[in-house]
């Protein structure tokens, strides 16, 4: 293989690797300080609370969908739904201190109905 072919192959491999890293660093903004991004060293996505200056703290791991209202951030995992009361959340709390108990799908539907939310949409969906 000559130098021109080697250089072309090396550039192609670098481009391929760069595209792989871009998919891992994808950040999905939810609202305010909340965003979903890949959890370093894992194969799942995590809901984070942005602390600023490039720092963040995990709120809910292994999320499938995340949405919001003016009062709540709702994260769906394999086990159910987590409701984060935005007014009570702050950068000094760990995830387990704010997410509370896991809720069922029926609870989620009843909550939507009792809150009179007819057009709730998730901001983030796990891509399959």
PDB file of C-alpha atoms in Angstrom:
ATOM      1  CA  UNK A   1       0.000   0.000   0.000  1.00  0.00           C
ATOM      2  CA  UNK A   2       1.445   3.381  -0.932  1.00  0.00           C
ATOM      3  CA  UNK A   3       1.465   6.543   1.182  1.00  0.00           C
ATOM      4  CA  UNK A   4      -1.559   8.079  -0.565  1.00  0.00           C
ATOM      5  CA  UNK A   5      -3.694   4.990   0.073  1.00  0.00           C
ATOM      6  CA  UNK A   6      -2.511   4.767   3.696  1.00  0.00           C
ATOM      7  CA  UNK A   7      -3.355   8.423   4.296  1.00  0.00           C
ATOM      8  CA  UNK A   8      -6.802   8.017   2.742  1.00  0.00           C
ATOM      9  CA  UNK A   9      -7.496   4.934   4.863  1.00  0.00           C
ATOM     10  CA  UNK A  10      -6.330   6.702   8.029  1.00  0.00           C
ATOM     11  CA  UNK A  11      -8.543   9.732   7.319  1.00  0.00           C
ATOM     12  CA  UNK A  12     -11.543   7.463   6.681  1.00  0.00           C
ATOM     13  CA  UNK A  13     -10.974   5.623   9.967  1.00  0.00           C
ATOM     14  CA  UNK A  14     -10.636   8.923  11.876  1.00  0.00           C
ATOM     15  CA  UNK A  15     -13.905  10.138  10.369  1.00  0.00           C
ATOM     16  CA  UNK A  16     -15.645   6.915  11.328  1.00  0.00           C
ATOM     17  CA  UNK A  17     -14.356   7.099  14.892  1.00  0.00           C
ATOM     18  CA  UNK A  18     -15.379  10.752  15.203  1.00  0.00           C
ATOM     19  CA  UNK A  19     -18.930   9.916  14.136  1.00  0.00           C
ATOM     20  CA  UNK A  20     -19.084   7.179  16.791  1.00  0.00           C
ATOM     21  CA  UNK A  21     -18.041   9.575  19.537  1.00  0.00           C
ATOM     22  CA  UNK A  22     -20.583  12.161  18.374  1.00  0.00           C
ATOM     23  CA  UNK A  23     -23.415   9.680  18.914  1.00  0.00           C
ATOM     24  CA  UNK A  24     -22.220   9.002  22.466  1.00  0.00           C
ATOM     25  CA  UNK A  25     -21.978  12.662  23.350  1.00  0.00           C
ATOM     26  CA  UNK A  26     -25.473  13.581  22.193  1.00  0.00           C
ATOM     27  CA  UNK A  27     -27.241  15.751  24.722  1.00  0.00           C
ATOM     28  CA  UNK A  28     -31.016  16.179  24.696  1.00  0.00           C
ATOM     29  CA  UNK A  29     -32.171  19.361  26.451  1.00  0.00           C
ATOM     30  CA  UNK A  30     -35.390  18.916  28.430  1.00  0.00           C
ATOM     31  CA  UNK A  31     -36.142  22.220  30.171  1.00  0.00           C
ATOM     32  CA  UNK A  32     -34.219  24.522  32.467  1.00  0.00           C
ATOM     33  CA  UNK A  33     -31.250  22.723  34.012  1.00  0.00           C
ATOM     34  CA  UNK A  34     -32.438  19.248  32.961  1.00  0.00           C
ATOM     35  CA  UNK A  35     -30.968  17.247  30.087  1.00  0.00           C
ATOM     36  CA  UNK A  36     -30.567  13.630  28.989  1.00  0.00           C
ATOM     37  CA  UNK A  37     -27.173  12.281  27.941  1.00  0.00           C
ATOM     38  CA  UNK A  38     -25.311   9.009  27.835  1.00  0.00           C
ATOM     39  CA  UNK A  39     -23.993   7.874  31.179  1.00  0.00           C
ATOM     40  CA  UNK A  40     -20.193   7.507  30.879  1.00  0.00           C
ATOM     41  CA  UNK A  41     -19.121   3.886  30.883  1.00  0.00           C
ATOM     42  CA  UNK A  42     -22.637   2.524  30.405  1.00  0.00           C
ATOM     43  CA  UNK A  43     -24.953   1.703  27.532  1.00  0.00           C
ATOM     44  CA  UNK A  44     -27.900   3.750  28.815  1.00  0.00           C
ATOM     45  CA  UNK A  45     -29.100   7.330  28.998  1.00  0.00           C
ATOM     46  CA  UNK A  46     -29.453   9.329  32.205  1.00  0.00           C
ATOM     47  CA  UNK A  47     -31.465  12.394  33.189  1.00  0.00           C
ATOM     48  CA  UNK A  48     -29.106  15.020  34.613  1.00  0.00           C
ATOM     49  CA  UNK A  49     -29.405  18.306  36.517  1.00  0.00           C
ATOM     50  CA  UNK A  50     -26.944  20.828  35.073  1.00  0.00           C
ATOM     51  CA  UNK A  51     -24.704  22.363  37.749  1.00  0.00           C
ATOM     52  CA  UNK A  52     -22.969  24.714  35.322  1.00  0.00           C
ATOM     53  CA  UNK A  53     -19.335  24.912  34.215  1.00  0.00           C
ATOM     54  CA  UNK A  54     -19.632  21.513  32.507  1.00  0.00           C
ATOM     55  CA  UNK A  55     -20.706  19.693  35.674  1.00  0.00           C
ATOM     56  CA  UNK A  56     -23.960  17.801  36.210  1.00  0.00           C
ATOM     57  CA  UNK A  57     -25.510  15.448  38.735  1.00  0.00           C
ATOM     58  CA  UNK A  58     -27.524  12.360  37.826  1.00  0.00           C
ATOM     59  CA  UNK A  59     -31.214  12.362  38.630  1.00  0.00           C
ATOM     60  CA  UNK A  60     -32.651   9.214  36.969  1.00  0.00           C
ATOM     61  CA  UNK A  61     -30.583   6.499  35.291  1.00  0.00           C
ATOM     62  CA  UNK A  62     -31.568   4.304  32.367  1.00  0.00           C
ATOM     63  CA  UNK A  63     -34.401   6.522  31.104  1.00  0.00           C
ATOM     64  CA  UNK A  64     -36.674   5.550  28.217  1.00  0.00           C
ATOM     65  CA  UNK A  65     -38.595   8.838  27.988  1.00  0.00           C
ATOM     66  CA  UNK A  66     -38.452  12.198  29.750  1.00  0.00           C
ATOM     67  CA  UNK A  67     -40.977  15.029  29.654  1.00  0.00           C
ATOM     68  CA  UNK A  68     -41.888  18.080  31.642  1.00  0.00           C
ATOM     69  CA  UNK A  69     -44.598  20.410  32.832  1.00  0.00           C
ATOM     70  CA  UNK A  70     -44.134  23.726  34.573  1.00  0.00           C
ATOM     71  CA  UNK A  71     -44.103  21.877  37.936  1.00  0.00           C
ATOM     72  CA  UNK A  72     -42.629  18.438  37.212  1.00  0.00           C
ATOM     73  CA  UNK A  73     -39.984  16.555  35.282  1.00  0.00           C
ATOM     74  CA  UNK A  74     -41.297  13.068  34.486  1.00  0.00           C
ATOM     75  CA  UNK A  75     -38.825  10.302  33.641  1.00  0.00           C
ATOM     76  CA  UNK A  76     -39.913   6.859  32.514  1.00  0.00           C
ATOM     77  CA  UNK A  77     -37.646   3.883  33.147  1.00  0.00           C
ATOM     78  CA  UNK A  78     -38.165   0.157  32.672  1.00  0.00           C
ATOM     79  CA  UNK A  79     -39.542   0.012  36.233  1.00  0.00           C
ATOM     80  CA  UNK A  80     -42.029   2.891  35.950  1.00  0.00           C
ATOM     81  CA  UNK A  81     -42.213   6.664  36.254  1.00  0.00           C
ATOM     82  CA  UNK A  82     -40.307   9.133  38.418  1.00  0.00           C
ATOM     83  CA  UNK A  83     -41.722  12.561  39.199  1.00  0.00           C
ATOM     84  CA  UNK A  84     -39.306  15.325  40.153  1.00  0.00           C
ATOM     85  CA  UNK A  85     -40.928  18.350  41.730  1.00  0.00           C
ATOM     86  CA  UNK A  86     -38.977  21.151  40.082  1.00  0.00           C
ATOM     87  CA  UNK A  87     -39.525  23.707  42.853  1.00  0.00           C
ATOM     88  CA  UNK A  88     -37.943  21.374  45.434  1.00  0.00           C
ATOM     89  CA  UNK A  89     -35.003  20.289  43.255  1.00  0.00           C
ATOM     90  CA  UNK A  90     -31.637  22.001  43.540  1.00  0.00           C
ATOM     91  CA  UNK A  91     -27.966  21.379  42.925  1.00  0.00           C
ATOM     92  CA  UNK A  92     -27.324  20.306  46.515  1.00  0.00           C
ATOM     93  CA  UNK A  93     -29.520  17.182  46.304  1.00  0.00           C
ATOM     94  CA  UNK A  94     -28.467  13.763  45.079  1.00  0.00           C
ATOM     95  CA  UNK A  95     -30.747  11.904  42.664  1.00  0.00           C
ATOM     96  CA  UNK A  96     -32.126   9.502  45.258  1.00  0.00           C
ATOM     97  CA  UNK A  97     -33.073  12.462  47.487  1.00  0.00           C
ATOM     98  CA  UNK A  98     -35.391  14.002  44.904  1.00  0.00           C
ATOM     99  CA  UNK A  99     -36.841  11.271  42.648  1.00  0.00           C
ATOM    100  CA  UNK A 100     -39.019   9.533  45.226  1.00  0.00           C
ATOM    101  CA  UNK A 101     -40.810   6.225  44.730  1.00  0.00           C
ATOM    102  CA  UNK A 102     -41.353   4.688  41.326  1.00  0.00           C
ATOM    103  CA  UNK A 103     -44.911   5.169  40.043  1.00  0.00           C
ATOM    104  CA  UNK A 104     -46.900   2.828  37.790  1.00  0.00           C
ATOM    105  CA  UNK A 105     -48.234   3.522  34.316  1.00  0.00           C
ATOM    106  CA  UNK A 106     -51.770   3.682  35.776  1.00  0.00           C
ATOM    107  CA  UNK A 107     -50.588   6.281  38.304  1.00  0.00           C
ATOM    108  CA  UNK A 108     -49.093   8.317  35.448  1.00  0.00           C
ATOM    109  CA  UNK A 109     -52.334   8.185  33.442  1.00  0.00           C
ATOM    110  CA  UNK A 110     -54.427   9.100  36.516  1.00  0.00           C
ATOM    111  CA  UNK A 111     -52.034  11.969  37.278  1.00  0.00           C
ATOM    112  CA  UNK A 112     -52.438  13.312  33.726  1.00  0.00           C
ATOM    113  CA  UNK A 113     -56.218  13.053  34.049  1.00  0.00           C
ATOM    114  CA  UNK A 114     -56.437  14.641  37.505  1.00  0.00           C
ATOM    115  CA  UNK A 115     -54.054  17.436  36.445  1.00  0.00           C
ATOM    116  CA  UNK A 116     -56.226  18.003  33.365  1.00  0.00           C
ATOM    117  CA  UNK A 117     -53.205  17.629  31.069  1.00  0.00           C
ATOM    118  CA  UNK A 118     -54.534  16.589  27.678  1.00  0.00           C
ATOM    119  CA  UNK A 119     -51.528  17.173  25.441  1.00  0.00           C
ATOM    120  CA  UNK A 120     -48.532  15.958  27.457  1.00  0.00           C
ATOM    121  CA  UNK A 121     -45.591  15.125  25.226  1.00  0.00           C
ATOM    122  CA  UNK A 122     -42.250  13.606  26.103  1.00  0.00           C
ATOM    123  CA  UNK A 123     -39.236  15.720  25.143  1.00  0.00           C
ATOM    124  CA  UNK A 124     -36.924  12.714  24.907  1.00  0.00           C
ATOM    125  CA  UNK A 125     -37.599   9.217  23.572  1.00  0.00           C
ATOM    126  CA  UNK A 126     -35.021   6.436  23.709  1.00  0.00           C
ATOM    127  CA  UNK A 127     -34.041   5.690  20.142  1.00  0.00           C
ATOM    128  CA  UNK A 128     -34.191   1.999  19.353  1.00  0.00           C
TER     129      UNK A 128
END
